[in-house]
mmCIF file of C-alpha atoms in Angstrom:
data_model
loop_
_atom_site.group_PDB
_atom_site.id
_atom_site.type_symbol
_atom_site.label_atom_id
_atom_site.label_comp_id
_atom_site.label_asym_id
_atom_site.label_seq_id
_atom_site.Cartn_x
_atom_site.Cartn_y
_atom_site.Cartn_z
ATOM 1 C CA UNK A 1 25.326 -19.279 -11.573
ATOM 2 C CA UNK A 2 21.767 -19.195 -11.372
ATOM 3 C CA UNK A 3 20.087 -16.154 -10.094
ATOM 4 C CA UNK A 4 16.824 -13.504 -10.249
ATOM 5 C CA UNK A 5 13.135 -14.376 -9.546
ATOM 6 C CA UNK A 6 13.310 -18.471 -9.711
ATOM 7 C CA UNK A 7 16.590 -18.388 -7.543
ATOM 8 C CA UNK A 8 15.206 -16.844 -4.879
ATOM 9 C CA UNK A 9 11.623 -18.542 -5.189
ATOM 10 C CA UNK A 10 13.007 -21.744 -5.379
ATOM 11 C CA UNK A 11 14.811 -21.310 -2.061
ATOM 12 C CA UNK A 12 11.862 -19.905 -0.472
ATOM 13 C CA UNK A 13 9.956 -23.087 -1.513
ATOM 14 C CA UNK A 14 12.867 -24.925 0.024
ATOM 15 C CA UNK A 15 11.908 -22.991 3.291
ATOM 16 C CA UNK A 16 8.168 -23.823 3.414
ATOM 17 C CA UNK A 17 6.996 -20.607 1.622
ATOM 18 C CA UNK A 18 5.492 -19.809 -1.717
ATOM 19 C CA UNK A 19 5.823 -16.247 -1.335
ATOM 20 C CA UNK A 20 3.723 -13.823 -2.990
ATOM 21 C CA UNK A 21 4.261 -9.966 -3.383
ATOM 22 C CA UNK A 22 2.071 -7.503 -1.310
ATOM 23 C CA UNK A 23 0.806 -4.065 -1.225
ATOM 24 C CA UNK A 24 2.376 -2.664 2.367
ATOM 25 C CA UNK A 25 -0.203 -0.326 3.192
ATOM 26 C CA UNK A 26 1.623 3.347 4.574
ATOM 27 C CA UNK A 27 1.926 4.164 7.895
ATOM 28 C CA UNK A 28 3.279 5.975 10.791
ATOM 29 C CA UNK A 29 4.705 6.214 14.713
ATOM 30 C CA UNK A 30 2.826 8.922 16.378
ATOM 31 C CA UNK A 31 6.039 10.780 18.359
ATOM 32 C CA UNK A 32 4.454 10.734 22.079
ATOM 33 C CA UNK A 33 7.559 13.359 22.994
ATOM 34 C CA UNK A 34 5.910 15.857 21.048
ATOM 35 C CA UNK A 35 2.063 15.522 20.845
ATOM 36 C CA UNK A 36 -0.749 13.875 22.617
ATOM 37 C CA UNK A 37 -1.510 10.152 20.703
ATOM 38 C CA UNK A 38 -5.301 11.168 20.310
ATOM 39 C CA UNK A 39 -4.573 14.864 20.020
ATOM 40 C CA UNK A 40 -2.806 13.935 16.901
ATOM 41 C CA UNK A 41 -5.295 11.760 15.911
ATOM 42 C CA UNK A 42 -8.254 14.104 16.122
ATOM 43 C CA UNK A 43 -6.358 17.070 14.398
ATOM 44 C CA UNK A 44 -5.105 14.172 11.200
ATOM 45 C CA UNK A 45 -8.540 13.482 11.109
ATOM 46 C CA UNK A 46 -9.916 17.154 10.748
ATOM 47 C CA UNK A 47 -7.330 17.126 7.731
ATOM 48 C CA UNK A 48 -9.448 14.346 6.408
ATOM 49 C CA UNK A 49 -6.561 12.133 7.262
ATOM 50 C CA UNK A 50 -8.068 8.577 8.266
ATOM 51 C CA UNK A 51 -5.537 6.558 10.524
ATOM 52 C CA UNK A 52 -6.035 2.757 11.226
ATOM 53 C CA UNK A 53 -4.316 1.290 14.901
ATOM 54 C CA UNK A 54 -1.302 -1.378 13.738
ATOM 55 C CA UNK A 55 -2.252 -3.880 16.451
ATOM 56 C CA UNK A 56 1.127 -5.327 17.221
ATOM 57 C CA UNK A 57 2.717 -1.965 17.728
ATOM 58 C CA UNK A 58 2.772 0.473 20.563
ATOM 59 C CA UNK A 59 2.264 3.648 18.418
ATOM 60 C CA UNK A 60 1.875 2.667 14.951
ATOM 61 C CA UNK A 61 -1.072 3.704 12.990
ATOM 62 C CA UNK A 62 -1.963 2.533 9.089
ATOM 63 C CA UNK A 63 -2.529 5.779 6.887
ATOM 64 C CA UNK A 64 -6.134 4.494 5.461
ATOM 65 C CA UNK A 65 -6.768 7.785 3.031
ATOM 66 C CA UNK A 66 -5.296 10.842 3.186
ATOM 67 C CA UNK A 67 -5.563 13.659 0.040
ATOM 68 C CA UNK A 68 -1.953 14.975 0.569
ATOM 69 C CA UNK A 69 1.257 13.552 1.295
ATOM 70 C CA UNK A 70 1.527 13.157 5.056
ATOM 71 C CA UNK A 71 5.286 14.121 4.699
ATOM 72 C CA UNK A 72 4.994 17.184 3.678
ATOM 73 C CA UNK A 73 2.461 19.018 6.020
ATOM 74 C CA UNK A 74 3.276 20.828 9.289
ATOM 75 C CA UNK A 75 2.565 18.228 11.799
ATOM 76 C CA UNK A 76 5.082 16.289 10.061
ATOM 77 C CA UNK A 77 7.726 19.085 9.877
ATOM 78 C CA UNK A 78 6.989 19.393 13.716
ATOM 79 C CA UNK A 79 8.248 15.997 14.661
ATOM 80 C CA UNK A 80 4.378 14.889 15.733
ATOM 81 C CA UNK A 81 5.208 11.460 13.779
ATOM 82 C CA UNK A 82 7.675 9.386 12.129
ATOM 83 C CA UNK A 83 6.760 7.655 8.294
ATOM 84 C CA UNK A 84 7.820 4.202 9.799
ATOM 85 C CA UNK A 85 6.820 0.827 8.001
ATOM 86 C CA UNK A 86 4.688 -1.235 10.310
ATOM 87 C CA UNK A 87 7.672 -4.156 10.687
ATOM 88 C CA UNK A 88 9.965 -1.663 10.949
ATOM 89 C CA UNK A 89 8.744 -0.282 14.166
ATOM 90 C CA UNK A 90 8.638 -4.276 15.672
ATOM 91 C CA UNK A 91 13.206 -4.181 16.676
ATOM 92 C CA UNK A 92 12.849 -1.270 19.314
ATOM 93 C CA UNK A 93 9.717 -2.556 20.912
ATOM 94 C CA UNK A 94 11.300 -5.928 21.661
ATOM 95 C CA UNK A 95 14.725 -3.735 22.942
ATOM 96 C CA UNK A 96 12.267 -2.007 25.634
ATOM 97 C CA UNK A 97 14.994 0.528 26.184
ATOM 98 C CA UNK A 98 14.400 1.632 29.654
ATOM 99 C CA UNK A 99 14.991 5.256 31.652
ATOM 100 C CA UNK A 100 17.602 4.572 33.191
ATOM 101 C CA UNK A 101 19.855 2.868 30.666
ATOM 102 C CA UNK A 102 22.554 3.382 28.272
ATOM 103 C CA UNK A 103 21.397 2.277 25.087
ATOM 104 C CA UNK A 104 23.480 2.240 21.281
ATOM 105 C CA UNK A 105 22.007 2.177 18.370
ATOM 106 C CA UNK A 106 24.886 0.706 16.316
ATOM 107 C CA UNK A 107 23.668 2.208 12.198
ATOM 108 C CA UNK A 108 21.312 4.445 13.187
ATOM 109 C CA UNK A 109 20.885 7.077 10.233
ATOM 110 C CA UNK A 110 18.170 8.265 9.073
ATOM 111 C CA UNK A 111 17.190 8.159 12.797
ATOM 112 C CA UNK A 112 13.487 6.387 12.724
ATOM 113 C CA UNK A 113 14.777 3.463 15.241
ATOM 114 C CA UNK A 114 17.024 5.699 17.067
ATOM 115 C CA UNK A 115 14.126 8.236 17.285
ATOM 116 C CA UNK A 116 12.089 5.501 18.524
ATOM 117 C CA UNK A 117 14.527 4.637 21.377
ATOM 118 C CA UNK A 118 14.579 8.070 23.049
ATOM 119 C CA UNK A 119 10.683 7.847 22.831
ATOM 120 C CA UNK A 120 10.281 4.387 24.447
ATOM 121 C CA UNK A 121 12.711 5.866 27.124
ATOM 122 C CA UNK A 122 11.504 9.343 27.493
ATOM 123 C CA UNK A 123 14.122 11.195 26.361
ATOM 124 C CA UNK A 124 16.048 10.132 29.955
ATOM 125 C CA UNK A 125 19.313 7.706 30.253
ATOM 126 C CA UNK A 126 21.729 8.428 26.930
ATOM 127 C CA UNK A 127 21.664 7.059 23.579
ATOM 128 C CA UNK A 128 24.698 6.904 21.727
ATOM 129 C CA UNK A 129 24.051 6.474 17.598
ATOM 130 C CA UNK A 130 26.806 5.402 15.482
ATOM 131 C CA UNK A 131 26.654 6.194 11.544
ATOM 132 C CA UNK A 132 29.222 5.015 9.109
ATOM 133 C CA UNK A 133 28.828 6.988 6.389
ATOM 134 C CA UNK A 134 29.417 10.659 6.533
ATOM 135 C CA UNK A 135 26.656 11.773 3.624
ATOM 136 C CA UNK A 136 23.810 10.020 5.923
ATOM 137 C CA UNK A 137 24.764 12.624 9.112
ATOM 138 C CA UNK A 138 22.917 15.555 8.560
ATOM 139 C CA UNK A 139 19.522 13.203 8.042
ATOM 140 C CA UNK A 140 20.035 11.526 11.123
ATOM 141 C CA UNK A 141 20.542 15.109 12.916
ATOM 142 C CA UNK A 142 17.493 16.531 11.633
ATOM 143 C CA UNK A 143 15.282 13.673 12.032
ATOM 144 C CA UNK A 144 16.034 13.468 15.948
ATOM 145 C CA UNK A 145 15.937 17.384 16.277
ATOM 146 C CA UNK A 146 13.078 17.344 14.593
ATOM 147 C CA UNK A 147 11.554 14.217 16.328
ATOM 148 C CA UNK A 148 12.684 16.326 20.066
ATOM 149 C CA UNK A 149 15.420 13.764 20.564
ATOM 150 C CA UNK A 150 17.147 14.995 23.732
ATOM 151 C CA UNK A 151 18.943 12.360 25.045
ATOM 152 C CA UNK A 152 20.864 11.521 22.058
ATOM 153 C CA UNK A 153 24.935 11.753 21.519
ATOM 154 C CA UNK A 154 25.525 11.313 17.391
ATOM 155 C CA UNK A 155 29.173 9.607 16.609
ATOM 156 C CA UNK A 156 30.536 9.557 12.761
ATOM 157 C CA UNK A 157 32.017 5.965 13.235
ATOM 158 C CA UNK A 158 31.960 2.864 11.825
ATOM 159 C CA UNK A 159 29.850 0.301 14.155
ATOM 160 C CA UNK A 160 32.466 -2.564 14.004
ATOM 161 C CA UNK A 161 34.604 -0.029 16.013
ATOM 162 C CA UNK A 162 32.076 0.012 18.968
ATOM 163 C CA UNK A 163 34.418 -0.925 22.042
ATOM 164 C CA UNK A 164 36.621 2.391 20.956
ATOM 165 C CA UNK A 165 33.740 4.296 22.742
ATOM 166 C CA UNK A 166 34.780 2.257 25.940
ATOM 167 C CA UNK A 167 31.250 2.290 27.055
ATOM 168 C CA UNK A 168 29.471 -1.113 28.218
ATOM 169 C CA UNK A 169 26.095 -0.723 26.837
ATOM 170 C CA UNK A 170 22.808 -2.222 28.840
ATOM 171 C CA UNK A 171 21.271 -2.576 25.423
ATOM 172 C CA UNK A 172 21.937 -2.523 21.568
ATOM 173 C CA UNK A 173 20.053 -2.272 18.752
ATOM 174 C CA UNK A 174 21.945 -3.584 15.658
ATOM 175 C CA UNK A 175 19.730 -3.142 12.592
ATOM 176 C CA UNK A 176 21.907 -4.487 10.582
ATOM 177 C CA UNK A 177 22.853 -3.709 6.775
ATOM 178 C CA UNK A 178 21.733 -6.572 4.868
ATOM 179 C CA UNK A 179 20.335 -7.287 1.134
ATOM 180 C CA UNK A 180 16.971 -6.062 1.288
ATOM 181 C CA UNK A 181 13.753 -7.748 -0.286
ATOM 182 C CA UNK A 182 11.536 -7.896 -2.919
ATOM 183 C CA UNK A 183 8.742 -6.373 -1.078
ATOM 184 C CA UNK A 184 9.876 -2.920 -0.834
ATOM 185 C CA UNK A 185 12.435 -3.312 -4.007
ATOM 186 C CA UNK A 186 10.616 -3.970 -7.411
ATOM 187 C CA UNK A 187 13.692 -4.246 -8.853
ATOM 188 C CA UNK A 188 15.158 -6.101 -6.512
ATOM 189 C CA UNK A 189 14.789 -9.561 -8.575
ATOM 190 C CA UNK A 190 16.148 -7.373 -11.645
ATOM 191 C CA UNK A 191 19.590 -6.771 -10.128
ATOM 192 C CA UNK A 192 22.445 -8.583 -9.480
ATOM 193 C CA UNK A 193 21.198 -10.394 -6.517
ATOM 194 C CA UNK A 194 22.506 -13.948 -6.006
ATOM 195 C CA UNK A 195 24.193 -16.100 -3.433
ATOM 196 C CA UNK A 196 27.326 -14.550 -3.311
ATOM 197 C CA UNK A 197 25.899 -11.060 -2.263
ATOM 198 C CA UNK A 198 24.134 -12.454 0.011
ATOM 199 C CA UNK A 199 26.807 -14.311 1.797
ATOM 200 C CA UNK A 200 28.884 -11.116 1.115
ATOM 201 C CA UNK A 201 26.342 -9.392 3.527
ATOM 202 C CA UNK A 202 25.790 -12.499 6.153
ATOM 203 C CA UNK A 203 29.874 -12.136 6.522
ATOM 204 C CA UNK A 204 29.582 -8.093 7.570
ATOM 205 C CA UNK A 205 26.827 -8.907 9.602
ATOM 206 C CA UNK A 206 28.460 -11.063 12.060
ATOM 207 C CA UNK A 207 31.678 -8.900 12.033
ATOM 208 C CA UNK A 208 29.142 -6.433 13.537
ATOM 209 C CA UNK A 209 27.247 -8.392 15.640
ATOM 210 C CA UNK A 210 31.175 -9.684 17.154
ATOM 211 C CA UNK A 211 31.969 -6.102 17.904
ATOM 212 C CA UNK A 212 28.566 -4.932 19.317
ATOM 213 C CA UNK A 213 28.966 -7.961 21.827
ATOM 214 C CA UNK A 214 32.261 -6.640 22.474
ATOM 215 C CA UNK A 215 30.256 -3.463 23.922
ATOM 216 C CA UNK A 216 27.406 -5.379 25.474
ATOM 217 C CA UNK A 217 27.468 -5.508 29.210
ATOM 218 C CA UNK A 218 27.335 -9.186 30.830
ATOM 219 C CA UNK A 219 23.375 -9.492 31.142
ATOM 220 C CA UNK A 220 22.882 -7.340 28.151
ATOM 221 C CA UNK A 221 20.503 -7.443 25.082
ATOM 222 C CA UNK A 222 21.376 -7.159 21.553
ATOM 223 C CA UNK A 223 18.762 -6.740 19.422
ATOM 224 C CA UNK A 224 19.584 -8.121 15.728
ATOM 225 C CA UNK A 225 17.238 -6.982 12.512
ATOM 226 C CA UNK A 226 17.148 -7.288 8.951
ATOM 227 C CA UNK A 227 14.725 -6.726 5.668
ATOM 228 C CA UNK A 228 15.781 -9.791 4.234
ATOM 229 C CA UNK A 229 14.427 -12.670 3.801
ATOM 230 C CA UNK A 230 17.875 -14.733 3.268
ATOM 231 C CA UNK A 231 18.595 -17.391 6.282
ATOM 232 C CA UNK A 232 22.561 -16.748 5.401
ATOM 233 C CA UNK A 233 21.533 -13.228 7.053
ATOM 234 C CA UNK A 234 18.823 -14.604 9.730
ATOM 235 C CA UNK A 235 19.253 -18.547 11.706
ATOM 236 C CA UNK A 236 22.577 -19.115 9.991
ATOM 237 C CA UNK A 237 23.866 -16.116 11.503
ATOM 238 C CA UNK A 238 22.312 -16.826 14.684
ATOM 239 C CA UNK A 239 23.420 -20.270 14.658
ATOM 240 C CA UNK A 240 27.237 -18.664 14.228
ATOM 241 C CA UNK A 241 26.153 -16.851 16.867
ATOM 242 C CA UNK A 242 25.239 -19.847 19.366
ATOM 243 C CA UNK A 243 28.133 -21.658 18.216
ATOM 244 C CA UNK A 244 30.855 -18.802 18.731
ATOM 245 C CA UNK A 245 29.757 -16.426 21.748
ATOM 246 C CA UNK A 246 28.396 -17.001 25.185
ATOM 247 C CA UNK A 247 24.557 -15.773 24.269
ATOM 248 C CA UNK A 248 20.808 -17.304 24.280
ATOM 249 C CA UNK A 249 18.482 -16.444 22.187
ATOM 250 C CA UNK A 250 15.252 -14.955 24.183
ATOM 251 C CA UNK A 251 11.351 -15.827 22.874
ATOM 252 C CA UNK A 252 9.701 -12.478 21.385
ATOM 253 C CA UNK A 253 6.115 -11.946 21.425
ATOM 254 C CA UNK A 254 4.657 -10.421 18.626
ATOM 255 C CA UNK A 255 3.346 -11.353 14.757
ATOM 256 C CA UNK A 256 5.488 -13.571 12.654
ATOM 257 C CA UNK A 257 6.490 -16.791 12.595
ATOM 258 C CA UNK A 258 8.658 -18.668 14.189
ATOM 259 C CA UNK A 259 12.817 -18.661 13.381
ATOM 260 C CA UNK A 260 13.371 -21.446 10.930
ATOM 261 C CA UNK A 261 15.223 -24.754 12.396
ATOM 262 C CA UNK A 262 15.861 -26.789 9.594
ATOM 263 C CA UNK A 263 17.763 -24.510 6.586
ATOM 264 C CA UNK A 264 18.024 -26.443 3.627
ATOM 265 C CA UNK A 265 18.541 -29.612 5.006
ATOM 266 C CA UNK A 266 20.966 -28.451 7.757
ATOM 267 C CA UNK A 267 19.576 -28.870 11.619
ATOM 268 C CA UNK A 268 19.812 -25.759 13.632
ATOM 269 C CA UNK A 269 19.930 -24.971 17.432
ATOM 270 C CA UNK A 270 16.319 -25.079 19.160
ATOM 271 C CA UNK A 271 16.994 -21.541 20.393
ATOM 272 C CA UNK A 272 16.731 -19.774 17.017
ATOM 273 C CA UNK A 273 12.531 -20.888 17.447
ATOM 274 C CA UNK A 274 12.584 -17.803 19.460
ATOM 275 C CA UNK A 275 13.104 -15.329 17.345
ATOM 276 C CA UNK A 276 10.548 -14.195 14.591
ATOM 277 C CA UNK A 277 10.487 -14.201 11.049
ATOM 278 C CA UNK A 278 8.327 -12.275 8.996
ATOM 279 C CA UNK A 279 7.050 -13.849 5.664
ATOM 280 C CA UNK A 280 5.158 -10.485 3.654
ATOM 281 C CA UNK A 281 2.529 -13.187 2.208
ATOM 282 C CA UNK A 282 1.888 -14.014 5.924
ATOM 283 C CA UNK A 283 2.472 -10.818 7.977
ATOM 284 C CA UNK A 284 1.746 -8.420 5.296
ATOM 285 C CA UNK A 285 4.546 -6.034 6.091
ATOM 286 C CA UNK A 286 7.745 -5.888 4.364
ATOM 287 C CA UNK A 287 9.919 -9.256 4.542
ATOM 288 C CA UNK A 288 11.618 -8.803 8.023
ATOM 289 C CA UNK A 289 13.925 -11.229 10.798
ATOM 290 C CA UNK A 290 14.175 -10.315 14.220
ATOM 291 C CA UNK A 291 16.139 -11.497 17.197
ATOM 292 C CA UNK A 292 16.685 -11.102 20.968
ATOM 293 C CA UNK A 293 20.288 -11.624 22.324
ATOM 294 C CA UNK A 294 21.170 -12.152 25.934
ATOM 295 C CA UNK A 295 24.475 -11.556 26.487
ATOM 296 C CA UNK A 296 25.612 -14.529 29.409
#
């Protein structure tokens, strides 16, 4: 079976892309539950820390030079910001969890996302944050007590066991688990990557995106993310999606292009236009997909 660098370059050909690897440049989400956005920046800068504005975030800011490591200095250790790649901080922006709502963050460890969520809402309404895996607890913890997360309930179960919460959620972010890319793996060519992994992912993926609808209220948003660049994990998911659930798939506003409609030949639904896919050679952030879900 063929596999590695030409594999996946081929296929990204197929999709319109002749994808190229890039430098991601550092940077960070300035925590606005613990310190003052230019407060922060001023003190940085006295540190001879130089910080850059990431214009299609709310808080993000590219780490331009900096003599030390910015995770290892006190204003880290004080929860003043969050190391956070630039695409990464793109899913809870387009959630907008609100005040007043009940929010879950369905794999939420090591807490950047879910730290992210009780800042957009203020530390008000309730979070709920679901990890799997019982090793990748005590990060998520410390992140969001470290981060001033107050609002924030932390469950050790699986995410594809949602509904046992019995909780109808107003919103839910479901950054999914998925097979990476080679921006931020050099390896990732190197390994065993080929189709069958990757359908091997696309297959958990909508097992969890089934059971977080399960615990979406009628009117609801999903949110759906990955780091891949694989359409088995992006449109052809969201196509399964369109085809087997009563959902639409809402327009998002921000950098990227647009979902892709025609996958190797095979027509898609309109709808998936609306969501945004990030090519690294284009966006110059990590290879991302994201998606807005309205639950009818």
């Amino acid at each position: 079976m063929e596999k590695g660098m030409n594999f996946f370059l081929n296929r990204y050909k197929q999709l319109g892309q002749t994808v190229k690897t890039v430098a991601l440049r550092q940077s960070l989400r300035i925590n606005t539950l613990n310190m003052d956005e230019k407060e922060l920046i001023s003190r940085l800068e006295s540190l001879g820390v130089s910080l850059s504005k990431i214009d299609f975030t709310d808080y993000g800011y590219y780490i331009d030079k900096s003599r030390f490591s910015l995770g290892a200095i006190a204003e880290y250790l004080l929860g003043y910001y969050y190391l956070q790649g630039s695409a990464s901080q793109i899913p809870v922006e387009v959630l907008n969890p609100k005040s007043n709502e009940l929010v879950l963050d369905c794999c939420a460890s090591p807490g950047g996302k879910t730290s992210q969520i009780c800042q957009l809402m203020n530390n008000k309404g309730i979070v709920i944050a679901l990890e799997k895996q019982k090793h990748r607890l005590p990060a998520l913890k410390n992140n969001l007590e470290r981060m001033n997360c107050q609002n924030t309930i932390v469950f050790h179960i699986d995410a594809l066991k949602a509904d046992r919460l019995n909780l109808e959620f107003d919103k839910i972010l479901l950054d999914a688990p998925c097979s990476g890319n080679f921006v931020t793996e050099q390896d990732w060519f190197e390994k065993h990557r080929n189709i069958n992994t990757i359908k091997n992912r696309a297959a958990l993926q909508k097992d969890l995106l089934a059971a977080a609808l399960k615990a979406l209220k009628k009117n609801g948003v999903l949110v759906y993310s990955t780091c891949s660049l694989e359409p088995e994990e992006n449109e052809l998911n969201m196509q399964w999606l369109l085809d087997n659930h009563k959902v639409k798939l809402e327009k998002i506003n921000t950098i990227g292009d647009e979902g892709l409609t025609n996958v190797f030949g095979k027509q898609l639904n309109k709808q998936i236009q609306n969501c945004r896919r990030f090519w690294p050679n284009k966006t110059k952030t990590e290879g991302f997909f994201v998606a807005k879900v309205r639950k009818l």
